mmCIF file with all atom_site columns, C-alpha atoms in Angstrom:
data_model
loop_
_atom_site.group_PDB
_atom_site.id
_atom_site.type_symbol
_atom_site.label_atom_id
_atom_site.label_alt_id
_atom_site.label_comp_id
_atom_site.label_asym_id
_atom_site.label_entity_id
_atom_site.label_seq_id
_atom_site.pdbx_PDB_ins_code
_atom_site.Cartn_x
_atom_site.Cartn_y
_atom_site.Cartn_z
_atom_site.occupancy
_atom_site.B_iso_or_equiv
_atom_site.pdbx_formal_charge
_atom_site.auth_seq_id
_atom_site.auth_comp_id
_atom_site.auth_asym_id
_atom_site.auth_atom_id
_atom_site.pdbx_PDB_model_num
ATOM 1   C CA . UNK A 1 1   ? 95.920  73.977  93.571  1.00 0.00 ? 1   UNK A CA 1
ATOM 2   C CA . UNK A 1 2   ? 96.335  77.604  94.741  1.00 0.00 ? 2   UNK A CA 1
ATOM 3   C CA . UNK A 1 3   ? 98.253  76.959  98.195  1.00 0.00 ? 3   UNK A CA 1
ATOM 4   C CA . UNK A 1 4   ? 101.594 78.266  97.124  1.00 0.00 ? 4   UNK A CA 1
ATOM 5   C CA . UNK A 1 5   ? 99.567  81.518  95.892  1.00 0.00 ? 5   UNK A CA 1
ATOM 6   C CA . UNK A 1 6   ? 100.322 84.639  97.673  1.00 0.00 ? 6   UNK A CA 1
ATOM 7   C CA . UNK A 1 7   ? 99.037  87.680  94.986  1.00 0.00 ? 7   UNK A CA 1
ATOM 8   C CA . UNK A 1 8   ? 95.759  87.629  93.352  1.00 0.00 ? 8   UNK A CA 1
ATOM 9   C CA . UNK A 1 9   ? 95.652  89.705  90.371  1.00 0.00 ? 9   UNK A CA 1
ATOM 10  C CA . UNK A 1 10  ? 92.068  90.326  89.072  1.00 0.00 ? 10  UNK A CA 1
ATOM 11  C CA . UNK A 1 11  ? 90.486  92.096  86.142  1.00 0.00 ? 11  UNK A CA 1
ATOM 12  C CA . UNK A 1 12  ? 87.246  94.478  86.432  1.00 0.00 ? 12  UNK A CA 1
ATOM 13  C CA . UNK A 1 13  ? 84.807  94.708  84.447  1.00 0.00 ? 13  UNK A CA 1
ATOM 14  C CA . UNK A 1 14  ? 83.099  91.618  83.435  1.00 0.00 ? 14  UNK A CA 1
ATOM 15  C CA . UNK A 1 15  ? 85.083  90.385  86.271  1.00 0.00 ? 15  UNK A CA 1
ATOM 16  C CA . UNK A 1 16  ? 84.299  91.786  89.650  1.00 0.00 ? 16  UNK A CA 1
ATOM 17  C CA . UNK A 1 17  ? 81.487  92.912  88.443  1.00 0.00 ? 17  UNK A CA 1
ATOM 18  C CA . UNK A 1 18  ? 78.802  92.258  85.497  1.00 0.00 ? 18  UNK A CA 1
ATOM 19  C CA . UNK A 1 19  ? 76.188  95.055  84.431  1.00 0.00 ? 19  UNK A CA 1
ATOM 20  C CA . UNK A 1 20  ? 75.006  94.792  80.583  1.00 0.00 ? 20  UNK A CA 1
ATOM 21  C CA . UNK A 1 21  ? 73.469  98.077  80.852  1.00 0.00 ? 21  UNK A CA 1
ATOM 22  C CA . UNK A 1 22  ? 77.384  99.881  82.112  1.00 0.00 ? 22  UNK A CA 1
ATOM 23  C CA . UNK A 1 23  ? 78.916  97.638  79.129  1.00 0.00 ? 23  UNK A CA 1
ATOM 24  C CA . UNK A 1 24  ? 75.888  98.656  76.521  1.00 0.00 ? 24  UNK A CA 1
ATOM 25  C CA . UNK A 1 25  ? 77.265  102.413 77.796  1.00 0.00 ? 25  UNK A CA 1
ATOM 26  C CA . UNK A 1 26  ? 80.771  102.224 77.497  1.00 0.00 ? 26  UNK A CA 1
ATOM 27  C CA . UNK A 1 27  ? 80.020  100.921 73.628  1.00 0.00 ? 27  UNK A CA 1
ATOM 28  C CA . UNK A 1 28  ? 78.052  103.469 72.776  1.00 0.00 ? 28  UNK A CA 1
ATOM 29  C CA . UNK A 1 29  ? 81.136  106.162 74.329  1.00 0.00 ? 29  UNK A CA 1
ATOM 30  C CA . UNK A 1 30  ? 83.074  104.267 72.084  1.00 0.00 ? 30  UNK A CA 1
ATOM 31  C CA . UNK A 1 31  ? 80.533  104.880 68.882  1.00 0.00 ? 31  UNK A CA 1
ATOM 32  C CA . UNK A 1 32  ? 80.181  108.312 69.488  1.00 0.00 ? 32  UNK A CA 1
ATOM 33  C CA . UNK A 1 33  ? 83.921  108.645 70.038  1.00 0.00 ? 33  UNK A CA 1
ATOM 34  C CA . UNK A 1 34  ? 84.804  107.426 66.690  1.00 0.00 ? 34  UNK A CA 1
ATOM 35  C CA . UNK A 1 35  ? 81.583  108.744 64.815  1.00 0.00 ? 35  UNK A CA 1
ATOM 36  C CA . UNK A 1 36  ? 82.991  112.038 65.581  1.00 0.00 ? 36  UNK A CA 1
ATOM 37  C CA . UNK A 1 37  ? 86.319  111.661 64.600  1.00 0.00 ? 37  UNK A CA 1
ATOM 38  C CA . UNK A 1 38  ? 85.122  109.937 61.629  1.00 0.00 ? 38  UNK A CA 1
ATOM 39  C CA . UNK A 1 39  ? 81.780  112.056 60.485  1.00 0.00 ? 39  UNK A CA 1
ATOM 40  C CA . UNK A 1 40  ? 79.471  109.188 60.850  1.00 0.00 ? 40  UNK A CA 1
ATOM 41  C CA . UNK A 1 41  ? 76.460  108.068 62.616  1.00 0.00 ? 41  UNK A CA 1
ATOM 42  C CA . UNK A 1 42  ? 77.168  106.618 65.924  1.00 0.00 ? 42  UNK A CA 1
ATOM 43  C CA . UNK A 1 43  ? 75.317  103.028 64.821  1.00 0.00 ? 43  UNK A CA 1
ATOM 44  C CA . UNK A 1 44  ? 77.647  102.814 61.521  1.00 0.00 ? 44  UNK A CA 1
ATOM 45  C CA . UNK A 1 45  ? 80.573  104.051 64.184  1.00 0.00 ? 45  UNK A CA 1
ATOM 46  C CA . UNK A 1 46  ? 79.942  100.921 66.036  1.00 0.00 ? 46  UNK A CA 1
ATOM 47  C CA . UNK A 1 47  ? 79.628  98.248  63.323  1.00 0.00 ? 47  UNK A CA 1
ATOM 48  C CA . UNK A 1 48  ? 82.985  99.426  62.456  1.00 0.00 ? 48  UNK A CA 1
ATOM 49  C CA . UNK A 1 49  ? 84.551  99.050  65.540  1.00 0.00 ? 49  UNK A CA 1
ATOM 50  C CA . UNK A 1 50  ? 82.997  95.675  65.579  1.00 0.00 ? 50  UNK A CA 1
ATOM 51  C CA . UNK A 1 51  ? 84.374  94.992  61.876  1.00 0.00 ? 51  UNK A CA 1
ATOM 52  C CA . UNK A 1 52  ? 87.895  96.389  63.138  1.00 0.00 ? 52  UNK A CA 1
ATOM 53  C CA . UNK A 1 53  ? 87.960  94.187  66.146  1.00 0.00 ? 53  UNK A CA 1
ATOM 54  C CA . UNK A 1 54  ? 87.056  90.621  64.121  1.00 0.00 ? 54  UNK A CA 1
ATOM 55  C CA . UNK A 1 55  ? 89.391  92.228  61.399  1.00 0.00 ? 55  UNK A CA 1
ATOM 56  C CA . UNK A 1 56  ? 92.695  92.825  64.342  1.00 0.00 ? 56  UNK A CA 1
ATOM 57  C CA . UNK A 1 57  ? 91.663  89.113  66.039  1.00 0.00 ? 57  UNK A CA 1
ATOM 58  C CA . UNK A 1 58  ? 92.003  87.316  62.570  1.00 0.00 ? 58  UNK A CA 1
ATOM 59  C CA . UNK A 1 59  ? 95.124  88.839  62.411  1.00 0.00 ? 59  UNK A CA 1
ATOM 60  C CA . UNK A 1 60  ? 96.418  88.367  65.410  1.00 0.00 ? 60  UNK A CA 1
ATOM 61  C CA . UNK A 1 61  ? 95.025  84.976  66.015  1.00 0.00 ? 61  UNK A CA 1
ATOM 62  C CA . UNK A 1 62  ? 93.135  86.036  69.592  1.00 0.00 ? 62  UNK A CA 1
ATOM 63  C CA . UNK A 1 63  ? 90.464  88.356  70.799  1.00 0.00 ? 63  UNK A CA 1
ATOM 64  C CA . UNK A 1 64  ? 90.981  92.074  69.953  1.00 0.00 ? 64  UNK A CA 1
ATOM 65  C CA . UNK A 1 65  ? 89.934  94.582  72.464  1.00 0.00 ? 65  UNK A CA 1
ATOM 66  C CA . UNK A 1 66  ? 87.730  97.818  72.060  1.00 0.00 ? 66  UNK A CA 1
ATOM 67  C CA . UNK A 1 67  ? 90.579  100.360 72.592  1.00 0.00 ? 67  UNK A CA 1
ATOM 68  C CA . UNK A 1 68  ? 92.682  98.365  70.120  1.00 0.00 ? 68  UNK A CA 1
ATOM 69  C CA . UNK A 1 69  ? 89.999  98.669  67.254  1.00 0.00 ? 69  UNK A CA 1
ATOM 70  C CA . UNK A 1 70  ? 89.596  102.636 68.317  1.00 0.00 ? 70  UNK A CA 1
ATOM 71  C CA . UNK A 1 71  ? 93.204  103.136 67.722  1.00 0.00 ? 71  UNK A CA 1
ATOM 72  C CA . UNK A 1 72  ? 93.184  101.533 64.416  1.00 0.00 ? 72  UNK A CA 1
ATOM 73  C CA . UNK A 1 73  ? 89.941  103.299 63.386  1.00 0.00 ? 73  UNK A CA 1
ATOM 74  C CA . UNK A 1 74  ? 92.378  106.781 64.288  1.00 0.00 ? 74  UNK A CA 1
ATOM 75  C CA . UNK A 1 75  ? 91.694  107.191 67.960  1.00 0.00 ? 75  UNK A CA 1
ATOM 76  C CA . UNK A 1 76  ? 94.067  108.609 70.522  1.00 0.00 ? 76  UNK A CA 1
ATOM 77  C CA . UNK A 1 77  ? 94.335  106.139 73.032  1.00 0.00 ? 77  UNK A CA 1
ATOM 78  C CA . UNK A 1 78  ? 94.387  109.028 75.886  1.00 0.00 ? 78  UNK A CA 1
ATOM 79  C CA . UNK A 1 79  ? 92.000  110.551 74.145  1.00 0.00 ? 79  UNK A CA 1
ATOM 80  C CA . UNK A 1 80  ? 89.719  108.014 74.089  1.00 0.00 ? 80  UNK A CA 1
ATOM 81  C CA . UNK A 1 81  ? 90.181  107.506 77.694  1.00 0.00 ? 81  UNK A CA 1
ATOM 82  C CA . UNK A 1 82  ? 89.559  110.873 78.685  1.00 0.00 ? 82  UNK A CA 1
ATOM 83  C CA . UNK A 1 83  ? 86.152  110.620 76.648  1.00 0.00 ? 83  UNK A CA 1
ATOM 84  C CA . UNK A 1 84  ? 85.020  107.555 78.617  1.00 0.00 ? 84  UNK A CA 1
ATOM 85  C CA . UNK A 1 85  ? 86.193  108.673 82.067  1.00 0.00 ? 85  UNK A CA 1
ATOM 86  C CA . UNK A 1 86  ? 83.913  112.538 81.344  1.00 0.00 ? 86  UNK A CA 1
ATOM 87  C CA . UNK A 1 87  ? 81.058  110.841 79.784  1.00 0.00 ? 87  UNK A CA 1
ATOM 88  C CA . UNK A 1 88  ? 80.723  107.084 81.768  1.00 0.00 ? 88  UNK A CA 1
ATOM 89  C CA . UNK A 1 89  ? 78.482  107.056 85.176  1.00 0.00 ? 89  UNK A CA 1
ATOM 90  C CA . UNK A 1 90  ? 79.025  103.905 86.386  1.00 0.00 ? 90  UNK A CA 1
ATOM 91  C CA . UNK A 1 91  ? 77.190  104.953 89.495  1.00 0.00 ? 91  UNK A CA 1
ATOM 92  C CA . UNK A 1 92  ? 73.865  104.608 87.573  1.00 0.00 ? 92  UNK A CA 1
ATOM 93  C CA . UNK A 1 93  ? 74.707  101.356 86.782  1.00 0.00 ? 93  UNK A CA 1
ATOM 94  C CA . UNK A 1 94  ? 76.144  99.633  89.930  1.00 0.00 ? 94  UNK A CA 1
ATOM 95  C CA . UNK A 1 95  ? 75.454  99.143  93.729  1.00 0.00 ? 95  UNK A CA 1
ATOM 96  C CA . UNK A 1 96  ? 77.935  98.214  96.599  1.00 0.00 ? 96  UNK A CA 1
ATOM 97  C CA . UNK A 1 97  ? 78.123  94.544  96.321  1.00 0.00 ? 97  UNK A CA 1
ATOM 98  C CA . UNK A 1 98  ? 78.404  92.769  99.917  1.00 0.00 ? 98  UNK A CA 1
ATOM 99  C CA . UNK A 1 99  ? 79.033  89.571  99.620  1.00 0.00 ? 99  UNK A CA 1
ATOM 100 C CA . UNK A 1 100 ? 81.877  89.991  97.206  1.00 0.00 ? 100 UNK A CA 1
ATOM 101 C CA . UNK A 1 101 ? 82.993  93.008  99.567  1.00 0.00 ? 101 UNK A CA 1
ATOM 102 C CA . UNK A 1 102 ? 83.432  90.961  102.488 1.00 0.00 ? 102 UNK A CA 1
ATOM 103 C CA . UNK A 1 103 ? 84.615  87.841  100.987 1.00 0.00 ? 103 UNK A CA 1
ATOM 104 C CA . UNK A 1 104 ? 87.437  90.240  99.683  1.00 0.00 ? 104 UNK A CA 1
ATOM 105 C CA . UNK A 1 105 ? 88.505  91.834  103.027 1.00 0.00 ? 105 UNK A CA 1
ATOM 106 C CA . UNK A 1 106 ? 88.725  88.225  104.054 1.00 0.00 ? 106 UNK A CA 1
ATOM 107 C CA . UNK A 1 107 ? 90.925  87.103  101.267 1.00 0.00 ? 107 UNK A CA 1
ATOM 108 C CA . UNK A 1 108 ? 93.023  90.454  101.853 1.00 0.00 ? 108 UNK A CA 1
ATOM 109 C CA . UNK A 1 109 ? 94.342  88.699  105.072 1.00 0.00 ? 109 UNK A CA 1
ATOM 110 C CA . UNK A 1 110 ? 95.865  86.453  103.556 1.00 0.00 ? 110 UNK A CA 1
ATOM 111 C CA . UNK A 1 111 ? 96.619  87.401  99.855  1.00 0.00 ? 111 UNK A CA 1
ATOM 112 C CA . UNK A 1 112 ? 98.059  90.787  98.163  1.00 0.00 ? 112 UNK A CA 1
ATOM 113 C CA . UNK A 1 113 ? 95.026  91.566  96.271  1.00 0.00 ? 113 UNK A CA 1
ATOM 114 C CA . UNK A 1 114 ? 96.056  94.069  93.316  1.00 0.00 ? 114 UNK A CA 1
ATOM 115 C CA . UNK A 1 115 ? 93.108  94.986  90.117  1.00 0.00 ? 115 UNK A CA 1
ATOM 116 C CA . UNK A 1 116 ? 94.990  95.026  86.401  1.00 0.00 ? 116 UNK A CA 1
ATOM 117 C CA . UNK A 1 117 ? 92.531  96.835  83.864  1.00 0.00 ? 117 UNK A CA 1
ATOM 118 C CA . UNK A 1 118 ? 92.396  97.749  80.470  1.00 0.00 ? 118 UNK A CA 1
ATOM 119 C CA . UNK A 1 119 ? 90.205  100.853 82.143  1.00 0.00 ? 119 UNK A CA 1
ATOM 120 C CA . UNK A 1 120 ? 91.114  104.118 82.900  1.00 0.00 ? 120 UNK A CA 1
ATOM 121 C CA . UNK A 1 121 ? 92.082  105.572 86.629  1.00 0.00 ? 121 UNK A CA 1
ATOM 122 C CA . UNK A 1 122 ? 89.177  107.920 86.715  1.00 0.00 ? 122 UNK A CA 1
ATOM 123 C CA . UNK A 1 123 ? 86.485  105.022 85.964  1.00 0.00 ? 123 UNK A CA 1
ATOM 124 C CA . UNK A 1 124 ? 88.370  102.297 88.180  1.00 0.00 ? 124 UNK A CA 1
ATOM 125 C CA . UNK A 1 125 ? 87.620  103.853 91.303  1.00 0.00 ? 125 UNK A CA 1
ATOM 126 C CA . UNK A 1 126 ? 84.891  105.093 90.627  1.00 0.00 ? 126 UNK A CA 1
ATOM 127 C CA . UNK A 1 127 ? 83.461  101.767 89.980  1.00 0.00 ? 127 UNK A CA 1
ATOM 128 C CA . UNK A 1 128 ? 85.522  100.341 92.876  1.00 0.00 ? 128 UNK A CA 1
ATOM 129 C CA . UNK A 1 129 ? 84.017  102.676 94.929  1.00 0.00 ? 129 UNK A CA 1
ATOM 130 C CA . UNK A 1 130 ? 80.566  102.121 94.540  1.00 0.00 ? 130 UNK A CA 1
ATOM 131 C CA . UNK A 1 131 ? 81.194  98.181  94.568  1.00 0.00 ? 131 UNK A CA 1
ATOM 132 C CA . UNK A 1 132 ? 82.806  98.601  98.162  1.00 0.00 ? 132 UNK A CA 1
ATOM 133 C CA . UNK A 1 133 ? 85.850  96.997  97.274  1.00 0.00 ? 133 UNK A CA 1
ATOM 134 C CA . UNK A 1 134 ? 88.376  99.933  97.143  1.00 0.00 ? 134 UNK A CA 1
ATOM 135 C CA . UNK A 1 135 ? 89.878  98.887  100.682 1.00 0.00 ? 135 UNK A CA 1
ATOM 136 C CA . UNK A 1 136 ? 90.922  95.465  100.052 1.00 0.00 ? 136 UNK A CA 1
ATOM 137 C CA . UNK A 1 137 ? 93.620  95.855  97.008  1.00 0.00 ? 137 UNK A CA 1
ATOM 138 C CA . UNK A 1 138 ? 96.878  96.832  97.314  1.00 0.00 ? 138 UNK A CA 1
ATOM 139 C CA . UNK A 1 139 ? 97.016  98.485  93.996  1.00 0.00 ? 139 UNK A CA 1
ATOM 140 C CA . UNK A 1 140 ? 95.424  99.274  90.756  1.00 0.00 ? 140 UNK A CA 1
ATOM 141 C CA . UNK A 1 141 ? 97.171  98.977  87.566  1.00 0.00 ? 141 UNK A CA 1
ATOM 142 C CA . UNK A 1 142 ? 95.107  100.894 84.598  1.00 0.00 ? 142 UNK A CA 1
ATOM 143 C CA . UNK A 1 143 ? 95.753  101.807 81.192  1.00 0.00 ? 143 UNK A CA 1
ATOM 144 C CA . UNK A 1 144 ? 97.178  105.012 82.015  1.00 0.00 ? 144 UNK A CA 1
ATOM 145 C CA . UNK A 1 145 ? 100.160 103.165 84.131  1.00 0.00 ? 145 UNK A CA 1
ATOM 146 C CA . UNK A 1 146 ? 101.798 102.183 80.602  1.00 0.00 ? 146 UNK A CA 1
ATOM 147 C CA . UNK A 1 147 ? 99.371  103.456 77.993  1.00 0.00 ? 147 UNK A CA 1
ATOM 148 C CA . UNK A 1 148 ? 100.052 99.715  76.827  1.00 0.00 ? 148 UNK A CA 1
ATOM 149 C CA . UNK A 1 149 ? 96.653  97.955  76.862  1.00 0.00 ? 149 UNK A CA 1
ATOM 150 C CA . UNK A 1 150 ? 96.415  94.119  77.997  1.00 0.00 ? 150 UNK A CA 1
ATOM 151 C CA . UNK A 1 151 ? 97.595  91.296  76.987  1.00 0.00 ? 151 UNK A CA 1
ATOM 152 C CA . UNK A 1 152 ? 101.488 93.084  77.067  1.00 0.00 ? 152 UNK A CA 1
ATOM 153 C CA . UNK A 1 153 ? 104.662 91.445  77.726  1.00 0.00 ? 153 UNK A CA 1
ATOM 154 C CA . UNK A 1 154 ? 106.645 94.607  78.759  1.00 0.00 ? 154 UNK A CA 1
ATOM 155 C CA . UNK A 1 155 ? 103.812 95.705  81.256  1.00 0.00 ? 155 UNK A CA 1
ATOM 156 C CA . UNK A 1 156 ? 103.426 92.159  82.869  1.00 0.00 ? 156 UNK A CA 1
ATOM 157 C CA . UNK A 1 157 ? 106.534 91.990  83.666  1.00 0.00 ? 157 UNK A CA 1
ATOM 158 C CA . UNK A 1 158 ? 106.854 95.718  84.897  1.00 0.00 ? 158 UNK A CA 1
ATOM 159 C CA . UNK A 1 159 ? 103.801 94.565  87.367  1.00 0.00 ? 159 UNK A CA 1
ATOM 160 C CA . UNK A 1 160 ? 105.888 91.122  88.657  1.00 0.00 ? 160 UNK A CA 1
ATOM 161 C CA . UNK A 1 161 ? 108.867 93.710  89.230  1.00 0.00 ? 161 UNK A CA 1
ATOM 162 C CA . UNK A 1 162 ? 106.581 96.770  91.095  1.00 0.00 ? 162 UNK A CA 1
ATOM 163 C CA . UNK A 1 163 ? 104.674 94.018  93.243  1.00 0.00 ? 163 UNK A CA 1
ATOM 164 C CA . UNK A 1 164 ? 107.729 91.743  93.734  1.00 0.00 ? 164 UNK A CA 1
ATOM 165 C CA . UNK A 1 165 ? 106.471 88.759  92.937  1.00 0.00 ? 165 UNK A CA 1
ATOM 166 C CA . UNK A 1 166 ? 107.334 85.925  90.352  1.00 0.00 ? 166 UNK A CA 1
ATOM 167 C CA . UNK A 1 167 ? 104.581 84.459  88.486  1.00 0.00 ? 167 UNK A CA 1
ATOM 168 C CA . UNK A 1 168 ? 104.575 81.349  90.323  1.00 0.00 ? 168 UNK A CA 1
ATOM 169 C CA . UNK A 1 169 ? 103.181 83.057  93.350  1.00 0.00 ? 169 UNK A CA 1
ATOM 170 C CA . UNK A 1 170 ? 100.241 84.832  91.548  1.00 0.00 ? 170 UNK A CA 1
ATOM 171 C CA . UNK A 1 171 ? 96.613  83.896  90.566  1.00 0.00 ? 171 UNK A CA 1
ATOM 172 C CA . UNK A 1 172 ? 95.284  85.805  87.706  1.00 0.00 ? 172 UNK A CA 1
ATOM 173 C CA . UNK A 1 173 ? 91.038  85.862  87.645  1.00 0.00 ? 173 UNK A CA 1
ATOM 174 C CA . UNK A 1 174 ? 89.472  87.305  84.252  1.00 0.00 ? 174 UNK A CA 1
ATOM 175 C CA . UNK A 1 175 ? 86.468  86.945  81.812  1.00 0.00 ? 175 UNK A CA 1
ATOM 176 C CA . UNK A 1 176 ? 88.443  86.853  78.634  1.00 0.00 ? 176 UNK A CA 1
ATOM 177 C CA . UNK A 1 177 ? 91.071  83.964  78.189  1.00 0.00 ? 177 UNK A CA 1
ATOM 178 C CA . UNK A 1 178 ? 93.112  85.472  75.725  1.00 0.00 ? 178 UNK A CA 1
ATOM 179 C CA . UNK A 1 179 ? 93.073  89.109  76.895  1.00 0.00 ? 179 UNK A CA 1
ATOM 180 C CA . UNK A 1 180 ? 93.355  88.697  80.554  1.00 0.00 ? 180 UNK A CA 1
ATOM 181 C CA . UNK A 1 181 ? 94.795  85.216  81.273  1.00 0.00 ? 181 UNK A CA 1
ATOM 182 C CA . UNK A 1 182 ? 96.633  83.475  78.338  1.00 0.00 ? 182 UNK A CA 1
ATOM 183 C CA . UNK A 1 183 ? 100.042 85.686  78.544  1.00 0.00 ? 183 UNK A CA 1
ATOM 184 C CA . UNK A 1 184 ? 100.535 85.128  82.729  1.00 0.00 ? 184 UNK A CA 1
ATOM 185 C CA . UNK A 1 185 ? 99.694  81.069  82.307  1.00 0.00 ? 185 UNK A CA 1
ATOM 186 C CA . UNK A 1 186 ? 103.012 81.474  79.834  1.00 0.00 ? 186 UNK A CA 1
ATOM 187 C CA . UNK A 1 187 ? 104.776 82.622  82.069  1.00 0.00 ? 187 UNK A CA 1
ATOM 188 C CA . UNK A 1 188 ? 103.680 80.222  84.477  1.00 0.00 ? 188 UNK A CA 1
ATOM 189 C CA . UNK A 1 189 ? 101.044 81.994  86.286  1.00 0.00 ? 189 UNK A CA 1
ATOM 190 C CA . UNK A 1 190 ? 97.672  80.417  87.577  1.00 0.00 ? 190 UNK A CA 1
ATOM 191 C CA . UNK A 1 191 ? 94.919  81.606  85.881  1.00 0.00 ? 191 UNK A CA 1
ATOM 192 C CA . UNK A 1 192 ? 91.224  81.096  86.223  1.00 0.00 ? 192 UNK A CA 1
ATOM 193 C CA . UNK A 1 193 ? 88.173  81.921  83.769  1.00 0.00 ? 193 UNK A CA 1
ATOM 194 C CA . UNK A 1 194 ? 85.189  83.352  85.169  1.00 0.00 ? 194 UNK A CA 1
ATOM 195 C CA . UNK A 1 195 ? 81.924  83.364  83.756  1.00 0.00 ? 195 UNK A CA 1
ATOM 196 C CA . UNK A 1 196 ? 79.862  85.095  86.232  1.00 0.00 ? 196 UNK A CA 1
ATOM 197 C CA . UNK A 1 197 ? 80.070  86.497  89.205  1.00 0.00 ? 197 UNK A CA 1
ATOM 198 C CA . UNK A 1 198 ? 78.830  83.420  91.241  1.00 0.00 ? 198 UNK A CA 1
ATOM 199 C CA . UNK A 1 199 ? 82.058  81.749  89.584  1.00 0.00 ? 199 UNK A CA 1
ATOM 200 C CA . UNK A 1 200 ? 84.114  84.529  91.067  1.00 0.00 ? 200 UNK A CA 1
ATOM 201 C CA . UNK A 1 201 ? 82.819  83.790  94.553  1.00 0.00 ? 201 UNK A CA 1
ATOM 202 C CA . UNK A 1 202 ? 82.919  80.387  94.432  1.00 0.00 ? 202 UNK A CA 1
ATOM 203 C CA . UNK A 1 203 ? 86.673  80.649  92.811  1.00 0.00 ? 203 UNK A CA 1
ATOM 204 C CA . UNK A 1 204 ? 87.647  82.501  95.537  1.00 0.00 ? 204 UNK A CA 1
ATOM 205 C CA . UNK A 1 205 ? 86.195  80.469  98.416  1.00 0.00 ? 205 UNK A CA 1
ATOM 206 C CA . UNK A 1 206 ? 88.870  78.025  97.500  1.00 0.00 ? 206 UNK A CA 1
ATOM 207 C CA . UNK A 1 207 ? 91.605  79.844  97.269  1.00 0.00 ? 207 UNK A CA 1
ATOM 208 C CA . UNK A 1 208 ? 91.193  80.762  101.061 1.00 0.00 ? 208 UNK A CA 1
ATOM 209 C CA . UNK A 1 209 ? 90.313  76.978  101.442 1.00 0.00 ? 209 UNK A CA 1
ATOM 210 C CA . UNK A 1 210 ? 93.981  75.926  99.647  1.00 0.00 ? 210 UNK A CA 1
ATOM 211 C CA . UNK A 1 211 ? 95.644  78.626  101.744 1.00 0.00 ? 211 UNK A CA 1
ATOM 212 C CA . UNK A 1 212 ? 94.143  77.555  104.701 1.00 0.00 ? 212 UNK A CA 1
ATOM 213 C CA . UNK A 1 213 ? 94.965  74.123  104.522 1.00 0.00 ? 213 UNK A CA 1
ATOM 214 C CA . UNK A 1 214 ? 98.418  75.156  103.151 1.00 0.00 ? 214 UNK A CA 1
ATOM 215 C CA . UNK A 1 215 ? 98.825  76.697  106.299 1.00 0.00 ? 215 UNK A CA 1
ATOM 216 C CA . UNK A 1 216 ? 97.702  74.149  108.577 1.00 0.00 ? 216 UNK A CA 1
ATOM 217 C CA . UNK A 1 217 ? 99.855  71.655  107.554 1.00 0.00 ? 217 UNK A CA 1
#
């Protein structure tokens, strides 16, 4: 399936990594982020954001994300960012994962391994960092490369161009179909949908198993 593969592209959070506490934290940034601007209490900042996300899906027909609902609510999308990145310790949250760790170095042998986030720079590697996994990707693309959150046409294909690959020759790996995965499958991408972390591994076990046979041939 994934022997003409040479790029993985994977998403972050709730990909690489799943912590309900760091997610419970980054939603309550977000509610105090828009109770602010707004004059509200943080818990009646938050069911909005939830109303504003259901209301942007409906209308778009596909899951909305958390910085799209803050930007309709009247965020700054920098702003916002720069709020998450100061208040956010994902180091309280997470711990250096080794299994993934290693299973990644391996892979990095024989795959470009690049991360594609709707996160921020600051908070990417930081939480790369305390995973272990900073020294097997190639390259991090964040919100602050385009200011264009995922799914995007424009910044797909400015990723394809900067890593200088076609679609074809990339695997895409993230926890939300239509956010992470549905726009690179149209293009012709492989995609996978993780659930878990366990997934992830097990996902990327055979990948190095196609490759390997791929190469044995």
């Amino acid at each position: 399936m994934f022997a003409d593969i040479n790029t993985i592209v994977l998403d972050l959070d709730g990909t690489l990594y799943v912590n309900k506490d760091l997610a419970r934290e980054i939603r309550d940034s977000a509610g105090r982020y828009i109770a602010s601007l707004r004059g509200i209490g943080e818990a009646d900042a938050w069911l909005l954001i939830e109303d504003t996300k259901k209301r942007i899906s409906d209308k778009i027909g596909r899951e909305s994300t958390l910085t799209a609902a803050c930007v309709e609510l009247g965020g700054d999308m920098r702003h916002l960012h720069e709020h998450f990145a100061a208040e956010i310790r994902p180091e309280l949250y997470l711990a250096r994962d080794d299994d993934l760790a290693k299973l990644l170095e391996k892979l990095a042998k024989s795959f470009d391994l690049y991360i594609y986030t709707n996160n921020n720079r600051s908070l990417c590697d930081r939480i790369m960092k305390t995973l272990g996994i900073s020294g097997s990707f190639r390259g991090a693309f964040t919100i602050e490369d385009y200011w264009r959150p995922k799914p995007d046409l424009t910044v797909l294909e400015k990723i394809f161009l900067r890593i200088g690959r076609k679609p074809a020759e990339c695997l895409f790996v993230g926890d939300r179909y239509d956010v992470d995965l549905r726009l690179p499958a149209s293009l012709g991408s492989e995609v996978f949908l993780v659930g878990n972390v366990q997934e992830l591994l097990s996902l990327l076990h055979k990948t190095m198993e196609d490759k390997f046979c791929e190469i044995s041939k």
